[in-house]
Short mmCIF file of C-alpha atoms in Angstrom, two decimals:
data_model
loop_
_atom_site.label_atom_id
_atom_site.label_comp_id
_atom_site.label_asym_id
_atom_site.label_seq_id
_atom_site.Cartn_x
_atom_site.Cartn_y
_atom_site.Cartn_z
CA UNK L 54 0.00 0.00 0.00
CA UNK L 55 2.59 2.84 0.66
CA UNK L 56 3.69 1.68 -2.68
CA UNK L 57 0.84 3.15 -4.16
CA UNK L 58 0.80 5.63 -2.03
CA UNK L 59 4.01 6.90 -2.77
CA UNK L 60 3.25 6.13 -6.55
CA UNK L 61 0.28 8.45 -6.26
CA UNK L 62 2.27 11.36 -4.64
CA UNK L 63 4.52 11.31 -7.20
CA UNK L 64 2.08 11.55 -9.90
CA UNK L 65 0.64 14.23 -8.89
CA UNK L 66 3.04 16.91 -9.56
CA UNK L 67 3.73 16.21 -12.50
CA UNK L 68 -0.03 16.53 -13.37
CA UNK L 69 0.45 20.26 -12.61
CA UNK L 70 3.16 20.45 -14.68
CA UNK L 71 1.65 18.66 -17.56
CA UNK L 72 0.85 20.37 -21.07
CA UNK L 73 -2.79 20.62 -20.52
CA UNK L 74 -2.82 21.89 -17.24
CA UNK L 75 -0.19 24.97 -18.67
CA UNK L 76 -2.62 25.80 -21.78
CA UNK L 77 -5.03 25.95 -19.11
CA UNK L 78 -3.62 28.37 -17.07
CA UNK L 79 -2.37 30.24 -19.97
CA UNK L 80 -5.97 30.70 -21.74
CA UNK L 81 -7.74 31.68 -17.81
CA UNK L 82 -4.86 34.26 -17.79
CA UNK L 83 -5.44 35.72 -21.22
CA UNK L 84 -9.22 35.97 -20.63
CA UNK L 85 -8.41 37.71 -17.36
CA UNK L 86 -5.95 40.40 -18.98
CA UNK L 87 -8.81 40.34 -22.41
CA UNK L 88 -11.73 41.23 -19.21
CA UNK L 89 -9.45 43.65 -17.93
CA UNK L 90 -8.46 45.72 -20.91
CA UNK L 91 -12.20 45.85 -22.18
CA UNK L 92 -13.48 47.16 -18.95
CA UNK L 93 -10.72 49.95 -18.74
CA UNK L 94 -11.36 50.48 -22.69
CA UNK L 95 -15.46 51.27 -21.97
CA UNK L 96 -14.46 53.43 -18.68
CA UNK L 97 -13.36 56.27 -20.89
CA UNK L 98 -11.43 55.96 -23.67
CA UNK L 99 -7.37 55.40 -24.27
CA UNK L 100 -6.86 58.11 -21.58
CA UNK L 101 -5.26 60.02 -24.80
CA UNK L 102 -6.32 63.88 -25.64
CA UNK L 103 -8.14 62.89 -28.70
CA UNK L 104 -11.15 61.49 -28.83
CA UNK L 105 -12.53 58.09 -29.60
CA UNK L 106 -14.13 57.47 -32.81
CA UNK L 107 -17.68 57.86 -33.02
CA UNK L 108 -20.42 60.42 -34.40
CA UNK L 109 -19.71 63.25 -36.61
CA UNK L 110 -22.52 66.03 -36.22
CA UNK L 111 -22.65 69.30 -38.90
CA UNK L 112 -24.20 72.44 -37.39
CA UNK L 113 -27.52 73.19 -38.38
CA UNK L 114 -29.10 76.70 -39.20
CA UNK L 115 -30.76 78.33 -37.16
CA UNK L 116 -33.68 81.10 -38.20
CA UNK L 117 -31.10 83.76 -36.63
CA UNK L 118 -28.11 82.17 -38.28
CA UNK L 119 -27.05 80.67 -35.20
CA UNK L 120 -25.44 77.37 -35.73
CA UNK L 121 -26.51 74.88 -33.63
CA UNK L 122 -25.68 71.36 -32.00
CA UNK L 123 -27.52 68.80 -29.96
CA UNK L 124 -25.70 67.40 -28.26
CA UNK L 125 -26.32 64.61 -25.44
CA UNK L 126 -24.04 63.35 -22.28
CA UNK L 127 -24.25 59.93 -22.23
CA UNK L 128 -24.38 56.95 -19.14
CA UNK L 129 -21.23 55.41 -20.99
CA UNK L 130 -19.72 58.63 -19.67
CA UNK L 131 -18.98 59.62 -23.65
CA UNK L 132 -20.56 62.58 -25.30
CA UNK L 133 -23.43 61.63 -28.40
CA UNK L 134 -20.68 63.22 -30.96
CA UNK L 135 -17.08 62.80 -31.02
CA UNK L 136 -16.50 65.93 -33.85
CA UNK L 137 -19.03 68.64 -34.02
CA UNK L 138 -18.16 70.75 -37.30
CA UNK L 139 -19.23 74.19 -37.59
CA UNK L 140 -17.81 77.33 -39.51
CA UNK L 141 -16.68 80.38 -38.18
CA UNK L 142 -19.15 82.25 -36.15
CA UNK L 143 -21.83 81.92 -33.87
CA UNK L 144 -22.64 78.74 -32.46
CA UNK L 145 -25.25 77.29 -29.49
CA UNK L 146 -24.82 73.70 -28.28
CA UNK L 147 -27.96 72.70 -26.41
CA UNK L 148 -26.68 70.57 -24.00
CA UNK L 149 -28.61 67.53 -22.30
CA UNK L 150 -28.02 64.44 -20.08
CA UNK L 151 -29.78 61.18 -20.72
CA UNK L 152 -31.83 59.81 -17.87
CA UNK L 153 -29.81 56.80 -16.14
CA UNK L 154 -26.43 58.95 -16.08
CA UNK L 155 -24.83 60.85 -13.95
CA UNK L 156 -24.21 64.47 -14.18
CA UNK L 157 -22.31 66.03 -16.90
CA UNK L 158 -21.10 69.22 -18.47
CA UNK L 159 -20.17 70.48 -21.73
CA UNK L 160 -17.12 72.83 -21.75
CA UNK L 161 -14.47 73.94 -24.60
CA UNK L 162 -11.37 75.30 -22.43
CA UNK L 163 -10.10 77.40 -25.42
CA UNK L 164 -13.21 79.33 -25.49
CA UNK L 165 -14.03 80.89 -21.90
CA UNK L 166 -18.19 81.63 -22.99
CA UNK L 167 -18.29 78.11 -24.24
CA UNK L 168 -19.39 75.83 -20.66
CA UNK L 169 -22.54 74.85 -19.46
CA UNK L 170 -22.75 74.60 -15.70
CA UNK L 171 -23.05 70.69 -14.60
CA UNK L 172 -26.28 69.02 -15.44
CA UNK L 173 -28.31 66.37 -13.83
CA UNK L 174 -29.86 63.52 -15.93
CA UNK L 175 -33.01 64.63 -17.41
CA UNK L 176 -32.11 68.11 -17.84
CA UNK L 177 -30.32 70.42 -20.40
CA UNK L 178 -28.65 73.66 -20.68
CA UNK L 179 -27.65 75.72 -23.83
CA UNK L 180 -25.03 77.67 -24.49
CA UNK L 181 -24.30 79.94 -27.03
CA UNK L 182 -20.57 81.89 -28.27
CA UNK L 183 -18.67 83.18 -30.91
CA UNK L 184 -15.73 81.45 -32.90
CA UNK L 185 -13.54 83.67 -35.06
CA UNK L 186 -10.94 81.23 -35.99
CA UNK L 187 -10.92 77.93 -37.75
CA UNK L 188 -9.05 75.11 -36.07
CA UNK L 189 -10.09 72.06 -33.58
CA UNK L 190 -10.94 72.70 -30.16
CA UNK L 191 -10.86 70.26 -27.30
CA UNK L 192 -14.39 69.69 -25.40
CA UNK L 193 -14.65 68.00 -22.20
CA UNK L 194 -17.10 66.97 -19.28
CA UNK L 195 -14.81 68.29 -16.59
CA UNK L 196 -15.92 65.76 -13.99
CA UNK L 197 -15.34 62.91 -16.09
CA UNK L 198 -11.76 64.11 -17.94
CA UNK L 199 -12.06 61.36 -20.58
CA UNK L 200 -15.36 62.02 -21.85
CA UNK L 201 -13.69 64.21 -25.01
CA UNK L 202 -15.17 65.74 -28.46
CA UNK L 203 -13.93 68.08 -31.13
CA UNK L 204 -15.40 71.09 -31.89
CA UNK L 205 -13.65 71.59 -35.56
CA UNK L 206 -14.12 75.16 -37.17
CA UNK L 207 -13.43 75.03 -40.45
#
């Protein structure tokens, strides 16, 4: 019996060690780094100062010439347009957050008129400036830093 016993004892680590039980380990590690990266990918973005790919929206006309945007804050803490593309002038972004998200606002640093104050879910703002030159311009929901868009004057 301690034959067997022994036998058995020594089997056993090398049933650890054995091909199978590697490519095991190897494929529940890989879908544990995969699970990982996904979650950090929807959580905001690469973390980069451009934004992700998604929606372009034009300005549309106004009766007063105003161009204007709809644009919507999102619970996947992204904004309903990467790129908004307007030209040169006056420009209102009516600003809203979808029921189920948290609060969000709309804000282009380069422009100081161009924020809404922070909105609940359910709600909307709109705000309305003046663009003189043509160029991108970063916009950001300052409480969530990787929620990004483009405002691109052309």
């Amino acid at each position: 019996m301690t034959c067997t016993a022994d036998r058995d004892q020594a089997a056993r680590p090398a049933e650890k060690n054995s091909p199978h039980r590697r490519a095991s380990r190897a494929a529940a590690l890989l879908g544990l780094v995969l699970a990982v990266l996904l979650n950090v990918a929807g959580c905001g973005g690469d973390g980069g100062d451009s934004p992700s790919a998604g929606p372009t929206l034009s300005a549309t006309r106004g009766a007063d010439g105003v161009q204007v945007f709809a644009v919507t804050g999102l619970p996947s803490m992204k904004f309903s347009a990467t790129q908004l593309v307007a030209k040169a002038g006056k420009i209102r972004v009516d600003f809203s957050v979808a029921q189920g998200s948290p609060p969000h606002n709309f804000v282009v640093p380069r422009i100081p008129a161009a924020h809404t104050s922070i909105v609940s879910a359910g709600e909307s703002q709109s705000v309305t400036f003046t663009v003189t030159q043509p160029g991108d311009y970063p916009v950001v929901c300052t409480l969530h830093p990787n929620m990004t868009a483009t405002l691109k004057i052309t």
